[in-house]
């Protein structure tokens, strides 16, 4: 019986810290059999992954999928380039935005959606150090406000 819903495989936690996200697109990934088996075991890392546009195709580079332990000589290379499956319209739109500005394509997460491997790809702009500090300070301030409101509701202050 086929799986339903969405099951997370890997997330890129530092992406939202290092980049400001402008747009998010869901893309399929062209994989070989042992890669899918390894992903079902949850052995993937998006830490150094990024996407590039080459000859009208989008490729995911730097994604690490560990070799399948029960695989034989047909096992895959852990860091090979993988083709992303998108509609031509989406590829052209993303390629145009990447070429016109200082934008990059960063994978945010990888998951199974109804039994198929999908990647959440973000069109992002890199943050400077002061931007990172500002967003960290803003998040800390919001957390303090919600804590204080919670204390007042409970009658602690």
Tab-separated table of N, CA and C in Angstrom, residues 25-154:
chain	number	residue	atom	x	y	z
A	25	UNK	N	9.578	26.854	-4.200
A	25	UNK	CA	9.053	25.992	-5.256
A	25	UNK	C	9.286	24.541	-4.841
A	26	UNK	N	8.318	23.674	-5.139
A	26	UNK	CA	8.480	22.236	-4.889
A	26	UNK	C	8.937	21.569	-6.185
A	27	UNK	N	9.992	20.767	-6.086
A	27	UNK	CA	10.527	20.104	-7.270
A	27	UNK	C	10.739	18.619	-6.991
A	28	UNK	N	10.572	17.802	-8.010
A	28	UNK	CA	10.886	16.383	-7.917
A	28	UNK	C	12.374	16.194	-8.152
A	29	UNK	N	12.889	15.019	-7.797
A	29	UNK	CA	14.312	14.730	-7.956
A	29	UNK	C	14.458	13.420	-8.722
A	30	UNK	N	15.339	13.411	-9.734
A	30	UNK	CA	15.629	12.189	-10.487
A	30	UNK	C	16.663	11.384	-9.712
A	31	UNK	N	16.274	10.201	-9.244
A	31	UNK	CA	17.143	9.376	-8.396
A	31	UNK	C	17.265	7.969	-8.954
A	32	UNK	N	18.286	7.238	-8.476
A	32	UNK	CA	18.422	5.824	-8.797
A	32	UNK	C	17.924	5.018	-7.602
A	33	UNK	N	17.742	3.725	-7.776
A	33	UNK	CA	17.102	2.876	-6.781
A	33	UNK	C	17.745	2.874	-5.407
A	34	UNK	N	19.087	2.764	-5.347
A	34	UNK	CA	19.731	2.701	-4.032
A	34	UNK	C	19.637	4.035	-3.303
A	35	UNK	N	19.514	5.143	-4.043
A	35	UNK	CA	19.349	6.451	-3.397
A	35	UNK	C	18.012	6.518	-2.670
A	36	UNK	N	16.972	6.011	-3.298
A	36	UNK	CA	15.647	6.030	-2.682
A	36	UNK	C	15.648	5.162	-1.429
A	37	UNK	N	16.288	4.001	-1.483
A	37	UNK	CA	16.351	3.121	-0.321
A	37	UNK	C	17.111	3.778	0.826
A	38	UNK	N	18.184	4.481	0.508
A	38	UNK	CA	18.947	5.189	1.525
A	38	UNK	C	18.139	6.343	2.109
A	39	UNK	N	17.356	7.027	1.267
A	39	UNK	CA	16.505	8.117	1.751
A	39	UNK	C	15.404	7.593	2.665
A	40	UNK	N	14.897	6.411	2.389
A	40	UNK	CA	13.881	5.819	3.263
A	40	UNK	C	14.451	5.541	4.653
A	41	UNK	N	15.772	5.301	4.718
A	41	UNK	CA	16.445	5.142	6.010
A	41	UNK	C	16.757	6.497	6.649
A	42	UNK	N	16.521	7.607	5.911
A	42	UNK	CA	16.748	8.950	6.444
A	42	UNK	C	18.193	9.391	6.405
A	43	UNK	N	18.978	8.855	5.473
A	43	UNK	CA	20.403	9.164	5.420
A	43	UNK	C	20.707	10.165	4.312
A	44	UNK	N	20.389	11.439	4.586
A	44	UNK	CA	20.665	12.507	3.623
A	44	UNK	C	21.057	13.765	4.376
A	45	UNK	N	21.835	14.616	3.717
A	45	UNK	CA	22.262	15.872	4.322
A	45	UNK	C	22.208	16.984	3.282
A	46	UNK	N	21.527	18.078	3.635
A	46	UNK	CA	21.403	19.235	2.750
A	46	UNK	C	22.357	20.362	3.133
A	47	UNK	N	23.345	20.083	3.963
A	47	UNK	CA	24.184	21.134	4.537
A	47	UNK	C	24.876	21.987	3.473
A	48	UNK	N	25.562	21.398	2.524
A	48	UNK	CA	26.296	22.167	1.518
A	48	UNK	C	25.586	22.191	0.172
A	49	UNK	N	24.331	21.844	0.132
A	49	UNK	CA	23.620	21.710	-1.141
A	49	UNK	C	23.188	23.061	-1.702
A	50	UNK	N	23.175	23.146	-3.029
A	50	UNK	CA	22.683	24.316	-3.755
A	50	UNK	C	22.252	23.855	-5.128
A	51	UNK	N	21.523	24.713	-5.835
A	51	UNK	CA	21.052	24.343	-7.171
A	51	UNK	C	21.604	25.325	-8.191
A	52	UNK	N	21.864	24.821	-9.396
A	52	UNK	CA	22.353	25.668	-10.491
A	52	UNK	C	21.501	25.423	-11.730
A	53	UNK	N	21.532	26.411	-12.621
A	53	UNK	CA	20.822	26.294	-13.892
A	53	UNK	C	21.874	26.089	-14.971
A	54	UNK	N	21.834	24.928	-15.639
A	54	UNK	CA	22.780	24.600	-16.703
A	54	UNK	C	22.012	24.112	-17.927
A	55	UNK	N	22.166	24.799	-19.051
A	55	UNK	CA	21.551	24.414	-20.324
A	55	UNK	C	20.040	24.192	-20.212
A	56	UNK	N	19.371	25.068	-19.495
A	56	UNK	CA	17.923	24.974	-19.377
A	56	UNK	C	17.432	23.883	-18.441
A	57	UNK	N	18.303	23.350	-17.602
A	57	UNK	CA	17.937	22.343	-16.619
A	57	UNK	C	18.434	22.796	-15.257
A	58	UNK	N	17.742	22.406	-14.204
A	58	UNK	CA	18.176	22.759	-12.854
A	58	UNK	C	18.760	21.519	-12.204
A	59	UNK	N	19.985	21.655	-11.671
A	59	UNK	CA	20.712	20.551	-11.064
A	59	UNK	C	20.945	20.839	-9.589
A	60	UNK	N	20.769	19.829	-8.771
A	60	UNK	CA	21.030	19.927	-7.337
A	60	UNK	C	22.435	19.398	-7.085
A	61	UNK	N	23.280	20.247	-6.541
A	61	UNK	CA	24.685	19.900	-6.319
A	61	UNK	C	25.002	19.914	-4.826
A	62	UNK	N	25.924	19.077	-4.413
A	62	UNK	CA	26.379	19.064	-3.029
A	62	UNK	C	25.472	18.321	-2.066
A	63	UNK	N	24.397	17.738	-2.554
A	63	UNK	CA	23.501	16.947	-1.698
A	63	UNK	C	24.183	15.619	-1.396
A	64	UNK	N	24.253	15.254	-0.123
A	64	UNK	CA	24.891	13.997	0.260
A	64	UNK	C	23.818	12.980	0.630
A	65	UNK	N	23.763	11.903	-0.123
A	65	UNK	CA	22.911	10.760	0.203
A	65	UNK	C	23.858	9.586	0.435
A	66	UNK	N	23.875	9.087	1.661
A	66	UNK	CA	24.808	8.012	2.032
A	66	UNK	C	24.559	6.771	1.185
A	67	UNK	N	25.627	6.007	0.942
A	67	UNK	CA	25.480	4.764	0.187
A	67	UNK	C	24.580	3.811	0.954
A	68	UNK	N	23.799	3.043	0.215
A	68	UNK	CA	22.898	2.070	0.818
A	68	UNK	C	23.728	0.906	1.353
A	69	UNK	N	23.553	0.590	2.628
A	69	UNK	CA	24.411	-0.423	3.260
A	69	UNK	C	24.233	-1.811	2.660
A	70	UNK	N	23.042	-2.144	2.201
A	70	UNK	CA	22.804	-3.464	1.627
A	70	UNK	C	22.974	-3.479	0.108
A	71	UNK	N	23.458	-2.373	-0.455
A	71	UNK	CA	23.659	-2.293	-1.898
A	71	UNK	C	24.870	-3.089	-2.342
A	72	UNK	N	24.940	-3.353	-3.636
A	72	UNK	CA	26.065	-4.104	-4.179
A	72	UNK	C	26.889	-3.172	-5.062
A	73	UNK	N	27.431	-3.691	-6.114
A	73	UNK	CA	28.237	-2.881	-7.041
A	73	UNK	C	27.391	-1.828	-7.736
A	74	UNK	N	26.062	-1.920	-7.651
A	74	UNK	CA	25.186	-0.943	-8.297
A	74	UNK	C	24.926	0.281	-7.418
A	75	UNK	N	25.629	0.388	-6.294
A	75	UNK	CA	25.427	1.515	-5.386
A	75	UNK	C	25.766	2.834	-6.073
A	76	UNK	N	25.181	3.912	-5.588
A	76	UNK	CA	25.338	5.247	-6.181
A	76	UNK	C	26.512	5.999	-5.555
A	77	UNK	N	26.961	7.051	-6.226
A	77	UNK	CA	27.971	7.954	-5.668
A	77	UNK	C	27.265	8.904	-4.699
A	78	UNK	N	27.778	9.091	-3.476
A	78	UNK	CA	27.064	9.876	-2.473
A	78	UNK	C	26.814	11.341	-2.841
A	79	UNK	N	27.746	11.993	-3.533
A	79	UNK	CA	27.598	13.418	-3.830
A	79	UNK	C	27.441	13.716	-5.316
A	80	UNK	N	26.804	12.853	-6.044
A	80	UNK	CA	26.639	13.106	-7.475
A	80	UNK	C	25.615	14.217	-7.706
A	81	UNK	N	25.664	14.849	-8.877
A	81	UNK	CA	24.689	15.883	-9.227
A	81	UNK	C	23.377	15.216	-9.605
A	82	UNK	N	22.279	15.794	-9.109
A	82	UNK	CA	20.955	15.221	-9.359
A	82	UNK	C	20.074	16.236	-10.055
A	83	UNK	N	19.364	15.774	-11.067
A	83	UNK	CA	18.502	16.655	-11.855
A	83	UNK	C	17.191	16.903	-11.113
A	84	UNK	N	16.751	18.162	-11.099
A	84	UNK	CA	15.475	18.509	-10.498
A	84	UNK	C	14.411	18.546	-11.581
A	85	UNK	N	13.242	18.062	-11.245
A	85	UNK	CA	12.147	17.942	-12.212
A	85	UNK	C	11.143	19.072	-11.984
A	86	UNK	N	11.130	20.012	-12.914
A	86	UNK	CA	10.229	21.165	-12.865
A	86	UNK	C	9.622	21.382	-14.243
A	87	UNK	N	8.523	22.117	-14.291
A	87	UNK	CA	7.941	22.490	-15.574
A	87	UNK	C	8.832	23.537	-16.243
A	88	UNK	N	8.829	23.566	-17.557
A	88	UNK	CA	9.640	24.500	-18.329
A	88	UNK	C	9.387	25.952	-17.892
A	89	UNK	N	8.133	26.275	-17.648
A	89	UNK	CA	7.755	27.630	-17.226
A	89	UNK	C	8.466	28.008	-15.920
A	90	UNK	N	8.474	27.075	-14.950
A	90	UNK	CA	9.124	27.327	-13.668
A	90	UNK	C	10.638	27.446	-13.818
A	91	UNK	N	11.226	26.589	-14.649
A	91	UNK	CA	12.671	26.650	-14.884
A	91	UNK	C	13.056	27.990	-15.487
A	92	UNK	N	12.318	28.433	-16.490
A	92	UNK	CA	12.622	29.713	-17.135
A	92	UNK	C	12.481	30.875	-16.158
A	93	UNK	N	11.448	30.843	-15.321
A	93	UNK	CA	11.227	31.923	-14.349
A	93	UNK	C	12.365	31.970	-13.330
A	94	UNK	N	12.742	30.811	-12.794
A	94	UNK	CA	13.826	30.761	-11.807
A	94	UNK	C	15.167	31.141	-12.430
A	95	UNK	N	15.419	30.668	-13.647
A	95	UNK	CA	16.680	30.997	-14.329
A	95	UNK	C	16.778	32.494	-14.577
A	96	UNK	N	15.677	33.116	-14.976
A	96	UNK	CA	15.672	34.564	-15.206
A	96	UNK	C	15.959	35.346	-13.944
A	97	UNK	N	15.357	34.945	-12.829
A	97	UNK	CA	15.578	35.656	-11.569
A	97	UNK	C	16.994	35.463	-11.056
A	98	UNK	N	17.565	34.274	-11.252
A	98	UNK	CA	18.932	34.029	-10.802
A	98	UNK	C	19.915	34.858	-11.626
A	99	UNK	N	19.668	34.962	-12.942
A	99	UNK	CA	20.573	35.717	-13.814
A	99	UNK	C	20.492	37.220	-13.573
A	100	UNK	N	19.305	37.743	-13.313
A	100	UNK	CA	19.136	39.200	-13.208
A	100	UNK	C	19.687	39.788	-11.917
A	101	UNK	N	19.654	39.033	-10.821
A	101	UNK	CA	20.112	39.592	-9.554
A	101	UNK	C	21.080	38.681	-8.850
A	102	UNK	N	21.381	39.066	-7.625
A	102	UNK	CA	22.305	38.261	-6.823
A	102	UNK	C	21.505	37.245	-6.000
A	103	UNK	N	20.727	36.428	-6.700
A	103	UNK	CA	19.890	35.437	-6.040
A	103	UNK	C	20.453	34.034	-6.274
A	104	UNK	N	20.182	33.143	-5.333
A	104	UNK	CA	20.624	31.762	-5.456
A	104	UNK	C	19.457	30.819	-5.206
A	105	UNK	N	19.628	29.579	-5.609
A	105	UNK	CA	18.633	28.542	-5.368
A	105	UNK	C	19.155	27.634	-4.262
A	106	UNK	N	18.428	27.615	-3.144
A	106	UNK	CA	18.863	26.869	-1.967
A	106	UNK	C	17.788	25.851	-1.591
A	107	UNK	N	18.145	24.580	-1.391
A	107	UNK	CA	17.151	23.606	-0.924
A	107	UNK	C	16.881	23.793	0.571
A	108	UNK	N	15.607	23.884	0.939
A	108	UNK	CA	15.226	24.052	2.342
A	108	UNK	C	14.962	22.716	3.018
A	109	UNK	N	14.270	21.824	2.306
A	109	UNK	CA	13.967	20.524	2.901
A	109	UNK	C	13.776	19.485	1.809
A	110	UNK	N	13.875	18.232	2.224
A	110	UNK	CA	13.661	17.097	1.332
A	110	UNK	C	12.686	16.171	2.035
A	111	UNK	N	11.691	15.671	1.303
A	111	UNK	CA	10.647	14.872	1.928
A	111	UNK	C	9.997	13.942	0.920
A	112	UNK	N	9.282	12.950	1.450
A	112	UNK	CA	8.455	12.069	0.634
A	112	UNK	C	7.055	12.653	0.596
A	113	UNK	N	6.510	12.835	-0.596
A	113	UNK	CA	5.140	13.294	-0.754
A	113	UNK	C	4.404	12.236	-1.567
A	114	UNK	N	3.522	11.501	-0.922
A	114	UNK	CA	2.791	10.401	-1.541
A	114	UNK	C	3.733	9.396	-2.204
A	115	UNK	N	4.839	9.090	-1.531
A	115	UNK	CA	5.774	8.089	-2.012
A	115	UNK	C	6.827	8.590	-2.979
A	116	UNK	N	6.778	9.858	-3.372
A	116	UNK	CA	7.773	10.429	-4.295
A	116	UNK	C	8.666	11.420	-3.545
A	117	UNK	N	9.954	11.448	-3.901
A	117	UNK	CA	10.890	12.348	-3.238
A	117	UNK	C	10.751	13.741	-3.838
A	118	UNK	N	10.568	14.722	-2.962
A	118	UNK	CA	10.432	16.119	-3.371
A	118	UNK	C	11.442	16.963	-2.611
A	119	UNK	N	11.829	18.098	-3.233
A	119	UNK	CA	12.720	19.060	-2.602
A	119	UNK	C	12.020	20.401	-2.592
A	120	UNK	N	12.051	21.071	-1.441
A	120	UNK	CA	11.524	22.420	-1.332
A	120	UNK	C	12.676	23.362	-1.651
A	121	UNK	N	12.612	24.003	-2.807
A	121	UNK	CA	13.689	24.838	-3.321
A	121	UNK	C	13.316	26.298	-3.133
A	122	UNK	N	14.233	27.088	-2.583
A	122	UNK	CA	13.948	28.499	-2.311
A	122	UNK	C	14.802	29.396	-3.193
A	123	UNK	N	14.166	30.428	-3.708
A	123	UNK	CA	14.876	31.504	-4.385
A	123	UNK	C	15.259	32.480	-3.278
A	124	UNK	N	16.550	32.635	-3.015
A	124	UNK	CA	16.987	33.343	-1.818
A	124	UNK	C	18.079	34.356	-2.123
A	125	UNK	N	18.177	35.341	-1.231
A	125	UNK	CA	19.226	36.347	-1.310
A	125	UNK	C	20.058	36.224	-0.039
A	126	UNK	N	21.372	36.193	-0.174
A	126	UNK	CA	22.258	36.017	0.970
A	126	UNK	C	22.183	37.177	1.938
A	127	UNK	N	22.209	36.868	3.229
A	127	UNK	CA	22.183	37.896	4.267
A	127	UNK	C	23.613	38.294	4.638
A	128	UNK	N	23.768	39.553	4.968
A	128	UNK	CA	25.035	40.031	5.517
A	128	UNK	C	25.033	39.744	7.020
A	129	UNK	N	26.190	39.925	7.668
A	129	UNK	CA	26.276	39.653	9.104
A	129	UNK	C	25.327	40.528	9.915
A	130	UNK	N	25.199	41.802	9.545
A	130	UNK	CA	24.325	42.681	10.311
A	130	UNK	C	22.848	42.301	10.131
A	131	UNK	N	22.498	41.760	8.970
A	131	UNK	CA	21.130	41.277	8.759
A	131	UNK	C	20.842	40.079	9.669
A	132	UNK	N	21.835	39.194	9.798
A	132	UNK	CA	21.665	38.026	10.653
A	132	UNK	C	21.484	38.452	12.104
A	133	UNK	N	22.285	39.437	12.535
A	133	UNK	CA	22.165	39.919	13.914
A	133	UNK	C	20.815	40.584	14.145
A	134	UNK	N	20.331	41.348	13.149
A	134	UNK	CA	19.028	42.003	13.274
A	134	UNK	C	17.911	40.979	13.398
A	135	UNK	N	17.915	39.952	12.567
A	135	UNK	CA	16.850	38.951	12.627
A	135	UNK	C	16.913	38.162	13.927
A	136	UNK	N	18.123	37.915	14.436
A	136	UNK	CA	18.275	37.223	15.713
A	136	UNK	C	17.737	38.080	16.860
A	137	UNK	N	18.043	39.382	16.847
A	137	UNK	CA	17.553	40.294	17.878
A	137	UNK	C	16.032	40.419	17.821
A	138	UNK	N	15.480	40.472	16.620
A	138	UNK	CA	14.029	40.566	16.452
A	138	UNK	C	13.336	39.321	16.999
A	139	UNK	N	13.884	38.149	16.680
A	139	UNK	CA	13.309	36.895	17.159
A	139	UNK	C	13.381	36.813	18.684
A	140	UNK	N	14.504	37.264	19.274
A	140	UNK	CA	14.652	37.261	20.731
A	140	UNK	C	13.646	38.203	21.380
A	141	UNK	N	13.453	39.376	20.796
A	141	UNK	CA	12.494	40.338	21.339
A	141	UNK	C	11.071	39.788	21.278
A	142	UNK	N	10.719	39.141	20.170
A	142	UNK	CA	9.384	38.552	20.045
A	142	UNK	C	9.176	37.449	21.077
A	143	UNK	N	10.203	36.662	21.320
A	143	UNK	CA	10.115	35.589	22.303
A	143	UNK	C	9.893	36.165	23.705
A	144	UNK	N	10.609	37.257	24.041
A	144	UNK	CA	10.447	37.896	25.346
A	144	UNK	C	9.044	38.459	25.517
A	145	UNK	N	8.492	39.053	24.460
A	145	UNK	CA	7.136	39.606	24.521
A	145	UNK	C	6.117	38.505	24.785
A	146	UNK	N	6.242	37.382	24.074
A	146	UNK	CA	5.281	36.287	24.292
A	146	UNK	C	5.430	35.685	25.689
A	147	UNK	N	6.650	35.621	26.209
A	147	UNK	CA	6.852	35.130	27.578
A	147	UNK	C	6.181	36.044	28.592
A	148	UNK	N	6.390	37.349	28.412
A	148	UNK	CA	5.817	38.323	29.344
A	148	UNK	C	4.291	38.290	29.293
A	149	UNK	N	3.722	38.167	28.093
A	149	UNK	CA	2.267	38.063	27.969
A	149	UNK	C	1.755	36.808	28.658
A	150	UNK	N	2.476	35.714	28.511
A	150	UNK	CA	2.090	34.463	29.162
A	150	UNK	C	2.134	34.596	30.680
A	151	UNK	N	3.133	35.299	31.195
A	151	UNK	CA	3.232	35.510	32.647
A	151	UNK	C	2.067	36.350	33.145
A	152	UNK	N	1.730	37.398	32.389
A	152	UNK	CA	0.630	38.267	32.818
A	152	UNK	C	-0.712	37.536	32.795
A	153	UNK	N	-0.911	36.668	31.803
A	153	UNK	CA	-2.157	35.900	31.723
A	153	UNK	C	-2.261	34.961	32.923
A	154	UNK	N	-1.139	34.380	33.299
A	154	UNK	CA	-1.147	33.452	34.441
A	154	UNK	C	-1.192	34.174	35.780
